[in-house]
CSV table of C-alpha atoms and ligand atoms in Angstrom, one decimal:
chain,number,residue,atom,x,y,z
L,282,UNK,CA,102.2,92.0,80.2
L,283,UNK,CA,104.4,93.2,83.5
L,284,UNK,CA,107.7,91.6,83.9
L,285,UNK,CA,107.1,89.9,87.2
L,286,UNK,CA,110.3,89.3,89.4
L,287,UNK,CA,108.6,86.5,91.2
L,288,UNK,CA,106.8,83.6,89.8
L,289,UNK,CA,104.6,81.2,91.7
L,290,UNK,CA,103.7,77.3,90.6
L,291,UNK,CA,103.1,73.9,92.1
L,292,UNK,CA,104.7,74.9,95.4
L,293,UNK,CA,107.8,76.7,94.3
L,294,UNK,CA,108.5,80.2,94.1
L,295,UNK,CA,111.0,81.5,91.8
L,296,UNK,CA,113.0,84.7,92.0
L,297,UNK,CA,115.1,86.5,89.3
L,298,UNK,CA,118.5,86.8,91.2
L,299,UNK,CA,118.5,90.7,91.8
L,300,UNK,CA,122.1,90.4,92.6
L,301,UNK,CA,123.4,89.0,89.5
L,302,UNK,CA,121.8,91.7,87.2
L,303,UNK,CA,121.9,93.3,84.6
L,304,UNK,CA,124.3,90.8,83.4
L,305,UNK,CA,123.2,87.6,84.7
L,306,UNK,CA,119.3,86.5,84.2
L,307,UNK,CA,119.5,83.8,86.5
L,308,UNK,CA,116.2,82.3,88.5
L,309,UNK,CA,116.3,80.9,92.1
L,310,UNK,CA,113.7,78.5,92.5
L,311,UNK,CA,112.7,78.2,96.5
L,312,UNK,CA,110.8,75.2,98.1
L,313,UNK,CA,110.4,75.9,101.3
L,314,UNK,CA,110.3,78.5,103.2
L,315,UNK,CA,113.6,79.1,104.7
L,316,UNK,CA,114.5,79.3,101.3
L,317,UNK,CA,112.1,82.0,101.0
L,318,UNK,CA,113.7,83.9,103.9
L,319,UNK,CA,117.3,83.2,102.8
L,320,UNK,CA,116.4,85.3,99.4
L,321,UNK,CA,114.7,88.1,101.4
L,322,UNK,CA,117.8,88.1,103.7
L,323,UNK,CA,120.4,87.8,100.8
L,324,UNK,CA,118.7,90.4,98.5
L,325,UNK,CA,117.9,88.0,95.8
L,326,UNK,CA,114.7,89.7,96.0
L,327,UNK,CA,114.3,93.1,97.4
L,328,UNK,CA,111.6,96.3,97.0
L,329,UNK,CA,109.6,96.9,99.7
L,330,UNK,CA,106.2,95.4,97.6
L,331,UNK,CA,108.2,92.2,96.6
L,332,UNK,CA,109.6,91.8,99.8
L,333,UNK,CA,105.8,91.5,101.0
L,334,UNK,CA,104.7,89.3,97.9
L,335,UNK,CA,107.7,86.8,98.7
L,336,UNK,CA,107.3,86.5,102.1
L,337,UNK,CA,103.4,85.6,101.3
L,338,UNK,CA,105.0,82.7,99.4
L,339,UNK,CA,107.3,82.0,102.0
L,340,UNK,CA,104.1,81.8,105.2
L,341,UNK,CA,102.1,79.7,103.0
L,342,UNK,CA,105.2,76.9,102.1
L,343,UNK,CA,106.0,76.8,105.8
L,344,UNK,CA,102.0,76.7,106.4
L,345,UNK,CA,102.3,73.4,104.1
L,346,UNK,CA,104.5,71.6,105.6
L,347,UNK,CA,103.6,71.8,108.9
L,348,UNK,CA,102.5,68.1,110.0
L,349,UNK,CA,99.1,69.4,112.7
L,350,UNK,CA,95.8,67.8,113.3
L,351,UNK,CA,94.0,70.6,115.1
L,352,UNK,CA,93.8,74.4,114.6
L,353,UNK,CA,95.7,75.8,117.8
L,354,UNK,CA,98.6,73.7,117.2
L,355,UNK,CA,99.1,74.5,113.4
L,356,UNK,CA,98.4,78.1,114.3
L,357,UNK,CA,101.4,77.9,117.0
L,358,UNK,CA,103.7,76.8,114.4
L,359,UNK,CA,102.4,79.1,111.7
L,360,UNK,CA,103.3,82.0,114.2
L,361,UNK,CA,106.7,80.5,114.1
L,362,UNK,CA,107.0,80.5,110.4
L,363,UNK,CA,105.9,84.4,109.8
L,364,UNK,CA,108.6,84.9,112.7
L,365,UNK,CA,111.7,83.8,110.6
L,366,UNK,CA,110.1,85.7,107.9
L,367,UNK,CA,109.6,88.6,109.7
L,368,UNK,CA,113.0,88.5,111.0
L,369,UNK,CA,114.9,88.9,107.4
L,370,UNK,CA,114.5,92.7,107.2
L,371,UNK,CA,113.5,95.2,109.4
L,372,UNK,CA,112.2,98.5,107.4
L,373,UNK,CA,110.0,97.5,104.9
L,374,UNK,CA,106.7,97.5,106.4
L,375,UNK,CA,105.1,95.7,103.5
L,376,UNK,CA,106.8,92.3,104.8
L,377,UNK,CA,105.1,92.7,107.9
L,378,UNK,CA,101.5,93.6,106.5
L,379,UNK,CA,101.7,90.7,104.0
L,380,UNK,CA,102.4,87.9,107.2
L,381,UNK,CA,99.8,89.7,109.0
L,382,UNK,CA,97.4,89.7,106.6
L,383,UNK,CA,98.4,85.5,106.0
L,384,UNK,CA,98.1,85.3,109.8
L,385,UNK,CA,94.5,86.8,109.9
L,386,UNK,CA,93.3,85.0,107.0
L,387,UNK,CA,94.5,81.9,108.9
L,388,UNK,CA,92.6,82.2,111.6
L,389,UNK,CA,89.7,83.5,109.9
L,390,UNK,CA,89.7,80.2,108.0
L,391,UNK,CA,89.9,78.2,111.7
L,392,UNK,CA,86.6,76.7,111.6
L,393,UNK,CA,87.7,74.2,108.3
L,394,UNK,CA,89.7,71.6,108.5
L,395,UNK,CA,93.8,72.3,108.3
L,396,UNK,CA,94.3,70.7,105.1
L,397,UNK,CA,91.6,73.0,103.8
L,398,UNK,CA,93.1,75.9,105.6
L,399,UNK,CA,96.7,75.7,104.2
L,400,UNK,CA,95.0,75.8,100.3
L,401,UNK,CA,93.1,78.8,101.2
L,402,UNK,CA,96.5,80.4,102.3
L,403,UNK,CA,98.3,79.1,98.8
L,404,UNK,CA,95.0,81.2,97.3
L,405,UNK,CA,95.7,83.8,99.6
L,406,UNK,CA,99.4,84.3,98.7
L,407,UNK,CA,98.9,84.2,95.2
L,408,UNK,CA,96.1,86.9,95.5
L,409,UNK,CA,98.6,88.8,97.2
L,410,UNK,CA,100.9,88.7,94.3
L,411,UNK,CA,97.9,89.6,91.7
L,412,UNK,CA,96.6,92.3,94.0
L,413,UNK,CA,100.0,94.0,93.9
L,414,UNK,CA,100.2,94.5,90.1
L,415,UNK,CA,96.4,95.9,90.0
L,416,UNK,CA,97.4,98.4,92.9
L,417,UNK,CA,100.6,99.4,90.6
L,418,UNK,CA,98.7,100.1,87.4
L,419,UNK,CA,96.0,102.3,89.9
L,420,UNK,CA,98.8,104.2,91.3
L,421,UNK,CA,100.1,104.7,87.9
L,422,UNK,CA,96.6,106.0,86.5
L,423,UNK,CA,96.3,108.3,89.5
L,424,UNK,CA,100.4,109.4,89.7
L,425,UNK,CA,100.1,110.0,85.5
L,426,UNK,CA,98.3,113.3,85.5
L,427,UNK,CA,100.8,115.0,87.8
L,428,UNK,CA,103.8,114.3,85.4
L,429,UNK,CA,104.1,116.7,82.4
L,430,UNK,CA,104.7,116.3,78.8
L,431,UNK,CA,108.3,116.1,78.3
L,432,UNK,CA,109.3,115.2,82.1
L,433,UNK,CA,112.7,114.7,82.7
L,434,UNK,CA,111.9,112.5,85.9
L,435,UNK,CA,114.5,111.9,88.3
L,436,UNK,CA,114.4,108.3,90.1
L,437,UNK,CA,116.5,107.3,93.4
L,438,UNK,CA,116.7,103.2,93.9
L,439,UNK,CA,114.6,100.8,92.2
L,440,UNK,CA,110.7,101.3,92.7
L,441,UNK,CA,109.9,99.5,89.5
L,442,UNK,CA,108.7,95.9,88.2
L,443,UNK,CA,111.4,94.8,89.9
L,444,UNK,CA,110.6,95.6,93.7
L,445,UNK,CA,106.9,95.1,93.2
L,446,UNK,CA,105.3,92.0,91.9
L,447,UNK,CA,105.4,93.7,88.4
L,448,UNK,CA,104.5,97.6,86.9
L,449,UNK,CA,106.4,99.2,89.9
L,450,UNK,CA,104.9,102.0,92.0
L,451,UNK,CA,107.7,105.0,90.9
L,452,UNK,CA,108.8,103.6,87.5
L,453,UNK,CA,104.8,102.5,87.3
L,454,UNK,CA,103.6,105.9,86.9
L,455,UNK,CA,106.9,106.7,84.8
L,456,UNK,CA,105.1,103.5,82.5
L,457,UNK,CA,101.7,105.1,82.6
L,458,UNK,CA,103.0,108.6,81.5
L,459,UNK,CA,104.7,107.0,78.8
L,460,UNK,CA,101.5,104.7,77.9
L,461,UNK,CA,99.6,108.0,77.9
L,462,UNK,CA,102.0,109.4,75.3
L,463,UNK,CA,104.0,112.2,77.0
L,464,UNK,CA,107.0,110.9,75.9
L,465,UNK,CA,108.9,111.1,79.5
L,466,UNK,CA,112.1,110.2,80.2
L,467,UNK,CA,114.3,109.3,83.7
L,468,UNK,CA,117.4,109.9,85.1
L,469,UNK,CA,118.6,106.9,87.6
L,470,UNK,CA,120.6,107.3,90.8
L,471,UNK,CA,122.9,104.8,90.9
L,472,UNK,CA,122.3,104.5,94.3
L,473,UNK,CA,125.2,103.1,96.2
L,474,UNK,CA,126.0,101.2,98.2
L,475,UNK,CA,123.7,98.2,96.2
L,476,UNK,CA,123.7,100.3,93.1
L,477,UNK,CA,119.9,99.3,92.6
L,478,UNK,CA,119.6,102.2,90.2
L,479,UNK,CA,122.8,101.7,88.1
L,480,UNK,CA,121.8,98.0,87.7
L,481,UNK,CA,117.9,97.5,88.5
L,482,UNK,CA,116.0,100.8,87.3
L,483,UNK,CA,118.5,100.9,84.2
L,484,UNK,CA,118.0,97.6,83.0
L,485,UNK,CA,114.2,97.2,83.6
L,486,UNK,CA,113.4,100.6,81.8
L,487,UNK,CA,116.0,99.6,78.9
L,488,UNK,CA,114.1,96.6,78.5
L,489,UNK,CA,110.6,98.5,78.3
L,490,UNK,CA,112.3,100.9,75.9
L,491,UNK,CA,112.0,104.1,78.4
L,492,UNK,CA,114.3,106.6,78.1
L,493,UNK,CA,116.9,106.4,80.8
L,494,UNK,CA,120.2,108.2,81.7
L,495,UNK,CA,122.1,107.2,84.3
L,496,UNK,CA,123.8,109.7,86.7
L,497,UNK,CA,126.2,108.9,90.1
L,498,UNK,CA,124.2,109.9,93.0
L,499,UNK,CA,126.2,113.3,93.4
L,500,UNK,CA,125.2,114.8,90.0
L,501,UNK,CA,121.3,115.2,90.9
L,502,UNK,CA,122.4,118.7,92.5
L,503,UNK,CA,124.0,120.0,89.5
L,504,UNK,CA,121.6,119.0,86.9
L,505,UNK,CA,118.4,120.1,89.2
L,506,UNK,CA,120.4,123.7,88.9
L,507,UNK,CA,120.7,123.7,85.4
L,508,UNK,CA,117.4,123.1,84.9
L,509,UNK,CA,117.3,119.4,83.6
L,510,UNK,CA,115.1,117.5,86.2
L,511,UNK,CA,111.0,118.3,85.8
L,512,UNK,CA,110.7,116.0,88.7
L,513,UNK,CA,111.2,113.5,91.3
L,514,UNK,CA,109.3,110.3,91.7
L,515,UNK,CA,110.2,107.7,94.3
L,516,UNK,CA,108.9,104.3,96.1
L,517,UNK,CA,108.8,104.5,99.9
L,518,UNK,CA,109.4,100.9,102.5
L,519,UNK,CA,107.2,103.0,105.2
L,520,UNK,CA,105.3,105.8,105.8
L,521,UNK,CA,104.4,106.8,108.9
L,522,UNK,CA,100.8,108.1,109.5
L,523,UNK,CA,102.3,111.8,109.4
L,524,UNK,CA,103.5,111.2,105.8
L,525,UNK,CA,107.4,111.3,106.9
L,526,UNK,CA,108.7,108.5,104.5
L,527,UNK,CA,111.6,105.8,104.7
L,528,UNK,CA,113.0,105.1,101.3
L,529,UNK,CA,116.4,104.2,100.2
L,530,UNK,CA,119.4,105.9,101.3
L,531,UNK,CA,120.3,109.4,99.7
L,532,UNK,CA,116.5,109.9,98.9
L,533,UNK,CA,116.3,112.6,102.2
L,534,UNK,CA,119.3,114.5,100.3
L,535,UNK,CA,117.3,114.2,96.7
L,536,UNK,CA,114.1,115.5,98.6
L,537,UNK,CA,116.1,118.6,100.2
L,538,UNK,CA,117.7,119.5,96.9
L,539,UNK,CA,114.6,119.3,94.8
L,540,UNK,CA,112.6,121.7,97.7
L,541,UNK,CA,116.0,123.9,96.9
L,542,UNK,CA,115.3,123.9,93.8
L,543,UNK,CA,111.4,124.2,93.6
L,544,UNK,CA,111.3,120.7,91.8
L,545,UNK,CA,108.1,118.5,92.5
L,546,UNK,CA,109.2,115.7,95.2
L,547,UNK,CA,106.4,112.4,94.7
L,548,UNK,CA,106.3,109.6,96.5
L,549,UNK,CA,104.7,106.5,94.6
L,550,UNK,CA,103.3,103.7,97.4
L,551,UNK,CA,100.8,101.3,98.2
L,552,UNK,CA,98.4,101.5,101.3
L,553,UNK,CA,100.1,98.7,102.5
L,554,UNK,CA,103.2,100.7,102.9
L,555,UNK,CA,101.6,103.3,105.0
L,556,UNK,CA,102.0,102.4,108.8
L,557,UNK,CA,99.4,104.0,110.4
L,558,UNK,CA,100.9,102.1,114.1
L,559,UNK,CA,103.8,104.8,113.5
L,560,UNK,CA,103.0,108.6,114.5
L,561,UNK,CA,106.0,109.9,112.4
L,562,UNK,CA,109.5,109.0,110.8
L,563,UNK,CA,111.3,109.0,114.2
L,564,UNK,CA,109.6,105.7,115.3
L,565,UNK,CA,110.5,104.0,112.0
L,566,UNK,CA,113.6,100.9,112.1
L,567,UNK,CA,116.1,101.7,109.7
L,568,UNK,CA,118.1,99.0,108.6
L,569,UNK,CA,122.3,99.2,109.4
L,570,UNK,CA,123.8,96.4,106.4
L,571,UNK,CA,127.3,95.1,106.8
L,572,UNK,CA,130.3,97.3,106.0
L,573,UNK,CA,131.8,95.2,102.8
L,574,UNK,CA,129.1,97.0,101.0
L,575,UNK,CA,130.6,100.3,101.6
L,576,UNK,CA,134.5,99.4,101.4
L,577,UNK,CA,133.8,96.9,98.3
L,578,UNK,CA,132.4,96.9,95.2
L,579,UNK,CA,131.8,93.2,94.2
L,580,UNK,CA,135.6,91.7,95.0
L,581,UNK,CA,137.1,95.3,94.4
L,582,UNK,CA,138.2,96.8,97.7
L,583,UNK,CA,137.8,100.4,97.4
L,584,UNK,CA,138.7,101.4,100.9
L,585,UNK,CA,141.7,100.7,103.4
L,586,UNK,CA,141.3,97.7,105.5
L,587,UNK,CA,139.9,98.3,108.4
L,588,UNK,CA,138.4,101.5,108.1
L,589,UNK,CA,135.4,102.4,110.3
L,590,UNK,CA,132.4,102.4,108.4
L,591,UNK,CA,128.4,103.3,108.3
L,592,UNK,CA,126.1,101.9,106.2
L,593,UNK,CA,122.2,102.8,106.6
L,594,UNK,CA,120.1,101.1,104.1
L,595,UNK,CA,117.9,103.4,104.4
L,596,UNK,CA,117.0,107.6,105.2
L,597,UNK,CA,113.6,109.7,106.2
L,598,UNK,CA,112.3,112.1,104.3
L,599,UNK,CA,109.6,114.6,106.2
L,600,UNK,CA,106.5,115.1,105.1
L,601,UNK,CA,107.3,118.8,104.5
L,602,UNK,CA,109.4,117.7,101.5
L,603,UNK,CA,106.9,115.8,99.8
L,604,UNK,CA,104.6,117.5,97.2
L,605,UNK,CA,102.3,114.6,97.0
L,606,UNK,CA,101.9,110.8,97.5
L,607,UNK,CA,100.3,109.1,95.1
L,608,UNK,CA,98.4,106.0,96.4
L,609,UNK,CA,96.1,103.4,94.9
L,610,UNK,CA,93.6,105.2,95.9
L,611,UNK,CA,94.1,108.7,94.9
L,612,UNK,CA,96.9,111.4,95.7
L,613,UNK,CA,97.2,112.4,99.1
L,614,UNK,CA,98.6,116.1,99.2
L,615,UNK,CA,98.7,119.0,102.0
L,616,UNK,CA,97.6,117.8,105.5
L,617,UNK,CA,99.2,114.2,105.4
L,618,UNK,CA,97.9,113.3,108.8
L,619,UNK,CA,94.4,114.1,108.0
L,620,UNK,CA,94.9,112.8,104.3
L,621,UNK,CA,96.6,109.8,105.1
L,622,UNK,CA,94.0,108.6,108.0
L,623,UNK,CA,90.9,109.0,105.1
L,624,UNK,CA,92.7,107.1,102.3
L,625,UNK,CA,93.6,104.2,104.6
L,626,UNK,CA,90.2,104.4,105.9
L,627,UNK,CA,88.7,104.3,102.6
L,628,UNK,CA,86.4,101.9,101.5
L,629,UNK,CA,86.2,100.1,104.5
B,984,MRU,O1,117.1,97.7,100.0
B,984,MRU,P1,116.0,97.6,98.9
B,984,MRU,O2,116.6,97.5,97.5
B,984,MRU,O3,115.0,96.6,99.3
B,984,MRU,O4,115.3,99.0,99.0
B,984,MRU,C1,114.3,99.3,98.1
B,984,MRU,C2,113.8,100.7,98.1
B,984,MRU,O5,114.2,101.5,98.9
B,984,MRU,C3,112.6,101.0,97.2
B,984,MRU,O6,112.7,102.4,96.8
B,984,MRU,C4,111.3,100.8,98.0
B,984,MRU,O7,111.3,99.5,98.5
B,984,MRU,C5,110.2,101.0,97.2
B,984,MRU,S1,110.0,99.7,96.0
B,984,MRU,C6,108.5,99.9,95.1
């Protein structure tokens, strides 16, 4: 069993607060779907994957309580609903495919009567959800046999159970190296400003019993020179169809140390991360978060008042630094644009 951070029943969708850990374990339970959005917006939940299960949630909760007779108008106010959704977060692409994908399934469903349309989307959403776990322990199957016995794996931000609806994309294949016996271990980023790796990756792999040493973000550098990081596994919140890949802040700078340093650089994400509508990193949004993240740390001010600030939530990596992505459907290595375009297009 997968720790899921999101649980779905009887119309409500609880979240473990993200915020409040590793000390607090507290659950938000949301009932509609502004509540939804609120959590995306706040960070209660966050994870490029999660963000996309949640949001699911969220379209089908506003889907349920909007009072239509006929198809076009529910279908208007639907479009409404996936549009505050949409509107909570701007990078992860995963958000947009999982309203798109309630949005076709919507219409797809337009011949039955509305009441029977807005079960099939509560369906819909929770396949979403179960879908996301079975592409996790895939990715971890295929991702395994590039990670040696021993690995000291270096991790930047939280791509685990945590920011997926459960397994993880990069902690999953950390979980299926250590399932296969090769007695792994990781070394977490912090990752500042949100600190996902100090207080996400570190508490999720404590819990599962992996190996885990935490390190401030600057230290990678030194301990890739003195031989003490095997490799690098990562999540991504897009890929453009060139492979360049937006992740968390401060991954570009692990990516162009572990090329310094010949160090495998891998990047663990679903096919529903990859935006094929984007030709390469340039075109991808990159989120700007408010400055208190930066200057404070919880009610600590670290930084004199009024201080001008910048506060990117998130970096590119080129597709020249990455030694593989490993996908659901296989690894993806070499020429990324050719690569890329036959794994989305597989099996369709
Ligand atoms: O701002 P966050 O915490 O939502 O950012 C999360 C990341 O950057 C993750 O590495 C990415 O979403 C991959 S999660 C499997």
């Amino acid at each position: 069993m997968t720790f899921k951070p999101i649980e779905y029943k009887d119309g409500v969708c609880r979240m473990i607060d993200q915020r409040l850990l590793p000390t607090e374990e507290i659950w938000i339970d949301t009932i509609d779907y502004h509540g939804v959005a609120d959590a995306i917006r706040t960070m209660v939940v966050r994870g490029a994957p999660a963000i996309g299960v949640a949001a699911a949630f969220g379209a089908y909760l506003g889907a349920r309580d909007i009072e239509a007779d006929d198809f076009d108008s529910f279908f208007a106010r639907f479009e409404k609903v996936c549009a505050v959704l949409a509107a909570t977060r701007p990078t992860a692409v995963n958000l947009f495919w999982a309203l798109d994908r309630m949005k076709s399934f919507a219409k797809a469903c337009q011949a039955y009567p509305v009441a029977d349309i807005k079960i099939a989307l509560e369906y819909e959403a929770m396949a979403i959800a179960d879908e996301d776990i079975r592409v996790n322990l895939a990715m971890g199957r295929h991702g395994e046999a590039l990670i040696p016995e021993n690995a000291r794996i270096l991790t930047h931000c939280n791509a685990g159970a945590l920011a997926t609806g459960g397994y993880g994309t990069a902690l999953g294949v950390v979980r299926a190296a250590q399932a296969a016996g090769k007695n792994v271990s990781v070394l977490a980023d912090e990752t500042r400003p949100f600190l996902q790796g100090a207080r996400l990756t570190a508490w999720e792999l404590q819990k599962d019993n992996i190996p885990v040493t935490l390190i401030c973000d600057n230290m990678a550098g030194y301990l890739m020179s003195k031989g003490e990081i095997d490799c690098v596994i990562v999540g991504a919140d897009r890929i453009a169809a060139n492979g360049d890949t937006a992740n968390k802040i401060g991954t570009y700078t692990v990516a162009v140390l572990a090329k310094e340093h010949g160090i495998p650089f891998y990047v663990a994400a679903p096919i529903s991360t990859i935006d094929m509508a984007i030709a390469d990193g340039s075109g991808i949004p990159i989120e700007e978060r408010e400055s208190r993240e930066v200057t404070h740390c919880g009610d600590k001010q670290l930084a004199p008042t009024g201080v001008a600030v910048r506060n990117p939530a998130f970096d590119v990596t080129p597709a020249r630094l990455v030694t593989a992505i490993i996908t659901e459907r296989g690894v993806v290595k070499g020429d990324y644009l050719k690569g890329i375009n036959t794994i989305v297009n597989k099996g369709r």
